[in-house]
mmCIF file of C-alpha atoms and ligand atoms in Angstrom:
data_model
loop_
_atom_site.group_PDB
_atom_site.id
_atom_site.type_symbol
_atom_site.label_atom_id
_atom_site.label_comp_id
_atom_site.label_asym_id
_atom_site.label_seq_id
_atom_site.Cartn_x
_atom_site.Cartn_y
_atom_site.Cartn_z
ATOM 1 C CA MET A 8 49.035 59.702 10.199
ATOM 2 C CA SER A 9 46.891 61.196 7.464
ATOM 3 C CA ASP A 10 47.516 64.784 6.432
ATOM 4 C CA ASP A 11 44.075 66.111 7.227
ATOM 5 C CA LEU A 12 44.271 65.335 10.948
ATOM 6 C CA PRO A 13 44.702 68.425 13.132
ATOM 7 C CA ARG A 14 48.354 69.131 13.900
ATOM 8 C CA ALA A 15 49.620 71.608 16.446
ATOM 9 C CA ALA A 16 53.071 72.339 17.839
ATOM 10 C CA VAL A 17 55.046 74.560 20.160
ATOM 11 C CA ILE A 18 57.414 76.939 18.391
ATOM 12 C CA GLY A 19 60.449 78.215 20.306
ATOM 13 C CA TRP A 20 64.233 78.456 20.551
ATOM 14 C CA PRO A 21 65.251 76.426 22.406
ATOM 15 C CA VAL A 22 62.141 74.303 22.639
ATOM 16 C CA ALA A 23 63.408 70.938 23.934
ATOM 17 C CA HIS A 24 62.514 71.845 27.534
ATOM 18 C CA SER A 25 58.880 72.716 26.740
ATOM 19 C CA ARG A 26 56.303 70.683 28.651
ATOM 20 C CA SER A 27 53.512 71.642 26.220
ATOM 21 C CA PRO A 28 53.840 68.360 24.226
ATOM 22 C CA LEU A 29 53.357 66.414 27.462
ATOM 23 C CA ILE A 30 50.224 68.407 28.372
ATOM 24 C CA HIS A 31 48.577 68.340 24.926
ATOM 25 C CA GLY A 32 49.671 64.737 24.338
ATOM 26 C CA HIS A 33 47.969 63.743 27.599
ATOM 27 C CA TRP A 34 44.715 65.398 26.495
ATOM 28 C CA LEU A 35 44.832 63.960 22.955
ATOM 29 C CA LYS A 36 45.287 60.470 24.372
ATOM 30 C CA SER A 37 42.851 60.672 27.277
ATOM 31 C CA LEU A 38 40.126 62.249 25.104
ATOM 32 C CA GLY A 39 40.803 59.820 22.236
ATOM 33 C CA ILE A 40 41.292 62.627 19.700
ATOM 34 C CA PRO A 41 43.175 61.821 16.484
ATOM 35 C CA GLY A 42 45.742 64.561 15.979
ATOM 36 C CA SER A 43 49.257 65.473 16.996
ATOM 37 C CA TYR A 44 51.265 68.018 18.951
ATOM 38 C CA ASP A 45 55.001 68.432 18.297
ATOM 39 C CA ARG A 46 57.958 70.670 19.063
ATOM 40 C CA ILE A 47 59.410 72.889 16.339
ATOM 41 C CA ALA A 48 62.707 74.661 16.967
ATOM 42 C CA VAL A 49 62.860 77.914 14.998
ATOM 43 C CA PRO A 50 66.032 80.035 15.383
ATOM 44 C CA PRO A 51 65.517 83.783 15.870
ATOM 45 C CA GLU A 52 66.846 84.664 12.386
ATOM 46 C CA ALA A 53 64.253 82.386 10.767
ATOM 47 C CA ALA A 54 61.301 83.433 12.936
ATOM 48 C CA ASP A 55 59.898 86.285 10.825
ATOM 49 C CA GLY A 56 59.815 84.100 7.720
ATOM 50 C CA PHE A 57 58.356 81.154 9.624
ATOM 51 C CA PHE A 58 55.398 83.107 10.997
ATOM 52 C CA ARG A 59 54.845 85.012 7.731
ATOM 53 C CA ASP A 60 54.645 81.697 5.874
ATOM 54 C CA PHE A 61 52.862 79.912 8.708
ATOM 55 C CA ARG A 62 50.383 78.419 6.210
ATOM 56 C CA SER A 63 53.148 76.364 4.620
ATOM 57 C CA SER A 64 53.923 74.673 7.973
ATOM 58 C CA GLY A 65 50.630 72.815 7.518
ATOM 59 C CA LEU A 66 49.826 73.408 11.194
ATOM 60 C CA THR A 67 46.278 73.806 12.502
ATOM 61 C CA GLY A 68 47.717 76.139 15.103
ATOM 62 C CA ALA A 69 50.553 76.529 17.573
ATOM 63 C CA ASN A 70 51.822 77.639 20.907
ATOM 64 C CA VAL A 71 54.588 80.184 20.750
ATOM 65 C CA THR A 72 57.246 80.408 23.417
ATOM 66 C CA LEU A 73 60.429 82.400 24.021
ATOM 67 C CA PRO A 74 61.849 84.282 22.212
ATOM 68 C CA HIS A 75 59.135 84.498 19.531
ATOM 69 C CA LYS A 76 56.028 85.795 21.327
ATOM 70 C CA ILE A 77 56.353 89.376 20.039
ATOM 71 C CA ARG A 78 57.374 88.426 16.480
ATOM 72 C CA ALA A 79 54.463 86.026 16.210
ATOM 73 C CA ALA A 80 52.053 88.783 17.253
ATOM 74 C CA SER A 81 53.177 90.959 14.361
ATOM 75 C CA ALA A 82 52.453 88.157 11.862
ATOM 76 C CA CYS A 83 48.792 87.844 12.959
ATOM 77 C CA ALA A 84 45.880 89.293 10.995
ATOM 78 C CA GLY A 85 43.959 89.717 14.268
ATOM 79 C CA LEU A 86 44.694 89.631 17.988
ATOM 80 C CA SER A 87 42.588 88.953 21.068
ATOM 81 C CA GLU A 88 42.203 91.818 23.522
ATOM 82 C CA ALA A 89 44.691 90.148 25.895
ATOM 83 C CA ALA A 90 47.301 89.673 23.145
ATOM 84 C CA ARG A 91 46.915 93.301 22.107
ATOM 85 C CA ALA A 92 47.306 94.492 25.692
ATOM 86 C CA MET A 93 50.437 92.397 26.200
ATOM 87 C CA GLY A 94 51.916 92.906 22.726
ATOM 88 C CA ALA A 95 52.734 89.194 22.639
ATOM 89 C CA VAL A 96 51.013 85.953 21.643
ATOM 90 C CA ASN A 97 51.417 82.396 22.903
ATOM 91 C CA THR A 98 48.596 80.795 20.878
ATOM 92 C CA LEU A 99 47.968 80.868 17.100
ATOM 93 C CA TRP A 100 45.015 79.479 15.165
ATOM 94 C CA TRP A 101 43.249 79.931 11.851
ATOM 95 C CA GLU A 102 39.905 81.550 11.277
ATOM 96 C CA GLY A 103 39.364 80.814 7.602
ATOM 97 C CA ASP A 104 42.531 82.139 5.996
ATOM 98 C CA ARG A 105 43.279 84.646 8.768
ATOM 99 C CA LEU A 106 45.958 83.791 11.311
ATOM 100 C CA LEU A 107 44.789 84.910 14.759
ATOM 101 C CA GLY A 108 46.740 85.253 17.996
ATOM 102 C CA ASP A 109 45.836 85.114 21.671
ATOM 103 C CA ASN A 110 47.812 85.376 24.864
ATOM 104 C CA THR A 111 46.420 82.865 27.356
ATOM 105 C CA ASP A 112 48.925 83.468 30.172
ATOM 106 C CA ALA A 113 46.631 85.832 32.096
ATOM 107 C CA TYR A 114 43.743 83.394 31.615
ATOM 108 C CA GLY A 115 45.982 80.564 32.906
ATOM 109 C CA PHE A 116 47.066 82.574 35.927
ATOM 110 C CA LEU A 117 43.467 83.417 36.895
ATOM 111 C CA ALA A 118 42.015 79.980 36.114
ATOM 112 C CA ASN A 119 44.630 78.310 38.316
ATOM 113 C CA LEU A 120 43.649 80.496 41.264
ATOM 114 C CA ASP A 121 39.937 79.957 40.521
ATOM 115 C CA GLN A 122 40.499 76.209 40.655
ATOM 116 C CA ARG A 123 42.778 76.051 43.707
ATOM 117 C CA LEU A 124 41.154 78.804 45.822
ATOM 118 C CA PRO A 125 37.543 79.314 44.699
ATOM 119 C CA GLY A 126 36.293 82.822 45.523
ATOM 120 C CA TRP A 127 39.839 84.209 45.867
ATOM 121 C CA SER A 128 38.975 87.399 43.922
ATOM 122 C CA ASP A 129 35.485 88.039 45.321
ATOM 123 C CA ALA A 130 36.702 91.070 47.301
ATOM 124 C CA PRO A 131 39.713 92.331 45.345
ATOM 125 C CA ALA A 132 41.982 94.683 47.316
ATOM 126 C CA THR A 133 45.694 95.410 46.879
ATOM 127 C CA ALA A 134 47.910 92.978 44.982
ATOM 128 C CA LEU A 135 51.693 93.183 44.974
ATOM 129 C CA VAL A 136 53.341 91.905 41.772
ATOM 130 C CA LEU A 137 57.102 91.350 42.043
ATOM 131 C CA GLY A 138 59.021 91.433 38.773
ATOM 132 C CA ALA A 139 58.470 93.158 35.442
ATOM 133 C CA GLY A 140 59.199 90.610 32.693
ATOM 134 C CA GLY A 141 56.775 89.117 30.172
ATOM 135 C CA ALA A 142 55.063 86.934 32.757
ATOM 136 C CA ALA A 143 54.510 89.942 35.021
ATOM 137 C CA ARG A 144 52.616 91.641 32.196
ATOM 138 C CA ALA A 145 50.139 88.791 32.015
ATOM 139 C CA VAL A 146 49.728 88.684 35.784
ATOM 140 C CA VAL A 147 49.136 92.438 36.074
ATOM 141 C CA TYR A 148 46.658 92.357 33.180
ATOM 142 C CA GLY A 149 44.739 89.510 34.853
ATOM 143 C CA LEU A 150 44.656 91.081 38.311
ATOM 144 C CA VAL A 151 43.509 94.455 36.948
ATOM 145 C CA GLN A 152 40.712 92.653 35.089
ATOM 146 C CA ARG A 153 39.567 91.134 38.378
ATOM 147 C CA GLY A 154 39.439 94.573 39.996
ATOM 148 C CA PHE A 155 42.617 94.563 42.083
ATOM 149 C CA ARG A 156 44.639 97.679 42.720
ATOM 150 C CA VAL A 157 48.021 96.399 41.561
ATOM 151 C CA VAL A 158 51.347 97.592 42.919
ATOM 152 C CA VAL A 159 54.242 96.505 40.703
ATOM 153 C CA ALA A 160 57.782 96.366 42.082
ATOM 154 C CA ASN A 161 60.897 95.289 40.247
ATOM 155 C CA ARG A 162 64.582 95.327 41.166
ATOM 156 C CA THR A 163 65.274 97.567 38.140
ATOM 157 C CA ALA A 164 63.016 100.584 38.689
ATOM 158 C CA ALA A 165 62.890 101.670 35.035
ATOM 159 C CA ARG A 166 61.162 98.394 34.137
ATOM 160 C CA THR A 167 58.682 98.858 37.005
ATOM 161 C CA ALA A 168 57.570 102.213 35.623
ATOM 162 C CA GLU A 169 57.335 100.855 32.065
ATOM 163 C CA LEU A 170 55.062 97.988 33.143
ATOM 164 C CA ALA A 171 52.843 100.056 35.459
ATOM 165 C CA ALA A 172 52.300 102.601 32.670
ATOM 166 C CA LEU A 173 50.789 99.921 30.425
ATOM 167 C CA PHE A 174 47.803 99.187 32.630
ATOM 168 C CA PRO A 175 45.445 101.689 34.244
ATOM 169 C CA GLY A 176 44.841 100.156 37.670
ATOM 170 C CA ALA A 177 48.530 99.412 38.195
ATOM 171 C CA VAL A 178 50.981 101.681 40.025
ATOM 172 C CA ALA A 179 54.765 101.536 40.356
ATOM 173 C CA GLY A 180 56.108 100.634 43.802
ATOM 174 C CA ASP A 181 59.580 100.669 45.269
ATOM 175 C CA TRP A 182 61.448 97.333 45.393
ATOM 176 C CA ALA A 183 62.915 97.798 48.903
ATOM 177 C CA ALA A 184 59.546 98.903 50.315
ATOM 178 C CA ALA A 185 57.832 95.970 48.595
ATOM 179 C CA MET A 186 60.075 93.577 50.529
ATOM 180 C CA ALA A 187 58.163 94.569 53.708
ATOM 181 C CA PRO A 188 54.471 94.692 52.689
ATOM 182 C CA ASP A 189 51.898 95.764 55.268
ATOM 183 C CA GLY A 190 48.456 94.406 56.119
ATOM 184 C CA ASP A 191 46.757 96.260 53.242
ATOM 185 C CA THR A 192 48.380 93.861 50.805
ATOM 186 C CA THR A 193 46.051 90.894 50.366
ATOM 187 C CA PHE A 194 47.764 89.188 47.439
ATOM 188 C CA VAL A 195 51.466 88.674 46.662
ATOM 189 C CA VAL A 196 52.808 87.108 43.480
ATOM 190 C CA ASN A 197 56.406 86.385 42.557
ATOM 191 C CA THR A 198 57.045 86.659 38.819
ATOM 192 C CA THR A 199 60.817 87.066 39.185
ATOM 193 C CA SER A 200 63.160 84.162 38.586
ATOM 194 C CA LEU A 201 64.110 84.118 42.284
ATOM 195 C CA GLY A 202 63.549 80.655 43.769
ATOM 196 C CA MET A 203 63.979 78.896 40.427
ATOM 197 C CA GLY A 204 65.944 75.657 40.644
ATOM 198 C CA GLY A 205 65.965 75.991 44.437
ATOM 199 C CA GLY A 206 68.131 79.142 44.134
ATOM 200 C CA PRO A 207 67.954 82.173 46.461
ATOM 201 C CA ASP A 208 64.434 82.979 47.627
ATOM 202 C CA LEU A 209 62.604 86.305 47.198
ATOM 203 C CA PRO A 210 63.823 88.278 50.254
ATOM 204 C CA ILE A 211 60.333 89.418 51.273
ATOM 205 C CA ASP A 212 59.211 89.709 54.895
ATOM 206 C CA LEU A 213 55.737 88.178 55.174
ATOM 207 C CA ALA A 214 55.234 88.899 58.885
ATOM 208 C CA ARG A 215 52.808 91.830 58.549
ATOM 209 C CA LEU A 216 50.414 90.208 56.067
ATOM 210 C CA GLU A 217 46.976 89.232 57.381
ATOM 211 C CA PRO A 218 46.262 85.463 57.634
ATOM 212 C CA GLU A 219 43.760 85.726 54.776
ATOM 213 C CA ALA A 220 46.473 86.990 52.400
ATOM 214 C CA ILE A 221 47.364 84.827 49.413
ATOM 215 C CA VAL A 222 50.943 84.185 48.290
ATOM 216 C CA THR A 223 51.547 82.665 44.876
ATOM 217 C CA ASP A 224 54.553 82.028 42.687
ATOM 218 C CA ILE A 225 54.750 81.565 38.959
ATOM 219 C CA VAL A 226 58.018 79.660 39.365
ATOM 220 C CA TYR A 227 57.122 75.949 39.259
ATOM 221 C CA THR A 228 60.574 74.345 39.291
ATOM 222 C CA PRO A 229 60.513 73.439 42.147
ATOM 223 C CA VAL A 230 56.741 73.373 42.598
ATOM 224 C CA GLU A 231 57.137 74.269 46.263
ATOM 225 C CA THR A 232 59.421 77.315 46.176
ATOM 226 C CA GLY A 233 61.108 78.703 49.279
ATOM 227 C CA LEU A 234 58.641 81.595 49.171
ATOM 228 C CA LEU A 235 55.649 79.241 49.314
ATOM 229 C CA THR A 236 57.201 77.201 52.135
ATOM 230 C CA ARG A 237 57.721 80.359 54.193
ATOM 231 C CA ALA A 238 54.214 81.642 53.416
ATOM 232 C CA ARG A 239 52.621 78.376 54.507
ATOM 233 C CA ALA A 240 54.694 78.320 57.689
ATOM 234 C CA ALA A 241 53.400 81.858 58.381
ATOM 235 C CA GLY A 242 49.797 80.576 58.113
ATOM 236 C CA LEU A 243 49.060 82.305 54.786
ATOM 237 C CA ARG A 244 47.118 80.829 51.860
ATOM 238 C CA THR A 245 49.364 79.630 49.028
ATOM 239 C CA VAL A 246 48.971 78.530 45.396
ATOM 240 C CA ASP A 247 51.863 77.143 43.365
ATOM 241 C CA GLY A 248 52.642 78.074 39.762
ATOM 242 C CA LEU A 249 52.263 74.724 38.031
ATOM 243 C CA GLY A 250 48.551 75.201 37.394
ATOM 244 C CA MET A 251 49.176 78.379 35.376
ATOM 245 C CA LEU A 252 51.207 76.305 32.912
ATOM 246 C CA LEU A 253 48.420 73.723 32.681
ATOM 247 C CA HIS A 254 45.503 76.151 32.383
ATOM 248 C CA GLN A 255 47.151 78.413 29.781
ATOM 249 C CA ALA A 256 47.131 75.406 27.441
ATOM 250 C CA VAL A 257 43.332 74.932 27.571
ATOM 251 C CA PRO A 258 42.143 77.604 25.072
ATOM 252 C CA GLY A 259 44.633 76.529 22.378
ATOM 253 C CA PHE A 260 43.698 72.863 22.629
ATOM 254 C CA GLU A 261 40.013 73.735 22.321
ATOM 255 C CA ARG A 262 40.605 75.878 19.229
ATOM 256 C CA TRP A 263 42.729 73.278 17.423
ATOM 257 C CA PHE A 264 41.033 70.047 18.424
ATOM 258 C CA GLY A 265 37.461 71.196 19.118
ATOM 259 C CA VAL A 266 37.115 69.928 22.699
ATOM 260 C CA ARG A 267 37.677 71.949 25.854
ATOM 261 C CA PRO A 268 40.038 69.834 28.001
ATOM 262 C CA GLU A 269 40.135 69.780 31.780
ATOM 263 C CA VAL A 270 43.016 70.382 34.132
ATOM 264 C CA THR A 271 42.750 67.292 36.303
ATOM 265 C CA GLU A 272 44.809 65.938 39.203
ATOM 266 C CA ASP A 273 45.884 63.231 36.804
ATOM 267 C CA LEU A 274 47.420 65.758 34.395
ATOM 268 C CA ARG A 275 49.041 67.608 37.270
ATOM 269 C CA ALA A 276 50.574 64.343 38.535
ATOM 270 C CA ARG A 277 51.977 63.572 35.050
ATOM 271 C CA VAL A 278 53.680 66.942 34.797
ATOM 272 C CA LEU A 279 54.887 66.822 38.415
ATOM 273 C CA ASP A 280 56.419 63.474 37.637
ATOM 274 C CA ASP A 281 58.222 64.978 34.647
ATOM 275 C CA ILE A 282 59.525 67.826 36.801
ATOM 276 C CA GLY A 283 60.718 65.236 39.304
ATOM 277 C CA ALA A 284 58.709 66.462 42.271
ATOM 278 C CA PRO A 285 56.578 64.381 44.622
ATOM 279 C CA ALA A 286 52.899 64.363 43.508
HETATM 280 P P1 ATR B 317 60.068 86.843 31.964
HETATM 281 O O1 ATR B 317 60.296 85.398 31.659
HETATM 282 O O2 ATR B 317 58.974 87.040 32.969
HETATM 283 O O3 ATR B 317 59.968 87.737 30.777
HETATM 284 P P2 ATR B 317 62.640 88.131 32.588
HETATM 285 O O4 ATR B 317 62.513 89.277 31.668
HETATM 286 O O5 ATR B 317 63.795 87.212 32.430
HETATM 287 O O6 ATR B 317 61.356 87.245 32.764
HETATM 288 O O7 ATR B 317 62.630 88.729 34.026
HETATM 289 C C1 ATR B 317 63.005 88.079 35.132
HETATM 290 C C2 ATR B 317 62.560 88.912 36.330
HETATM 291 O O8 ATR B 317 63.250 88.445 37.488
HETATM 292 C C3 ATR B 317 62.874 90.393 36.194
HETATM 293 O O9 ATR B 317 61.838 91.122 36.782
HETATM 294 C C4 ATR B 317 64.182 90.515 36.984
HETATM 295 O O10 ATR B 317 64.435 91.796 37.503
HETATM 296 P P3 ATR B 317 65.298 92.896 36.665
HETATM 297 O O11 ATR B 317 64.350 93.505 35.698
HETATM 298 O O12 ATR B 317 65.761 93.842 37.700
HETATM 299 O O13 ATR B 317 66.404 92.134 36.002
HETATM 300 C C5 ATR B 317 63.891 89.558 38.106
HETATM 301 N N1 ATR B 317 65.098 89.100 38.799
HETATM 302 C C6 ATR B 317 66.010 88.222 38.358
HETATM 303 N N2 ATR B 317 66.978 88.029 39.288
HETATM 304 C C7 ATR B 317 66.661 88.834 40.357
HETATM 305 C C8 ATR B 317 67.270 89.100 41.630
HETATM 306 N N3 ATR B 317 68.408 88.496 42.010
HETATM 307 N N4 ATR B 317 66.637 89.977 42.461
HETATM 308 C C9 ATR B 317 65.504 90.590 42.089
HETATM 309 N N5 ATR B 317 64.876 90.382 40.900
HETATM 310 C C10 ATR B 317 65.458 89.523 40.043
#
């Protein structure tokens, strides 16, 4: 492959598990674009130097995953509004000789819902966000942008308060109370690791939610978490978390390779196959 073809990669530690090469590789191939997308493992002690000297990697741009999202942000000459609000980047690209950073997780979260449940945010009311890690930040940012009143609840209360304080439009809720939401809650999202790998489910009682309420999970291994199974059985609307992973990749691909790719059923089936779930 010639050196002037666009080259992107995902940077993380560990990075072997990342499904980004599968997603971008699918788009490169199906769109017939000459270019590449690789994995680069960068240990934490080498991360500052790597991002500072990003030019010498020869990359057109990159995705950044754990644990480097905050370090990468500090190496950027400019940040998108979302990246600034979250203090973390997952997408790097060049504008001339300036390295810029974006955080596309909130975009991915919203775009997935837009695709799976069109009109879902037309009458935003009260959203309950469970968890307070990095993913919760993106979800709260996105929901506030769409006009929801966001109640955040996390097992460790200090982290709840810290997250709620970052975003006007978000308030801190109590974890135990959040496990029994009432009919005012129209949207519930799990950003905790509960349910991952088929482990213990989020112990939330869904009985008082109205039938129009939406329950979504950002856990996508398995794609159908225990929470989503229970929500569907209760007659609620559900959206799984796989689409967030797929949609968050779109803006980076467009910046590096010049074409805006689509999240198709075909792509979803490829990734589902990799996860080992039925399509
Ligand atoms: P992220 O990848 O989103 O940054 P993280 O920082 O690892 O994730 O956070 C995982 C989330 O799952 C946290 O909100 C964590 O709650 P604590 O802050 O109290 O640790 C939540 N979590 C993990 N196990 C949990 C459990 N058994 N019950 C409730 N919440 C749990």
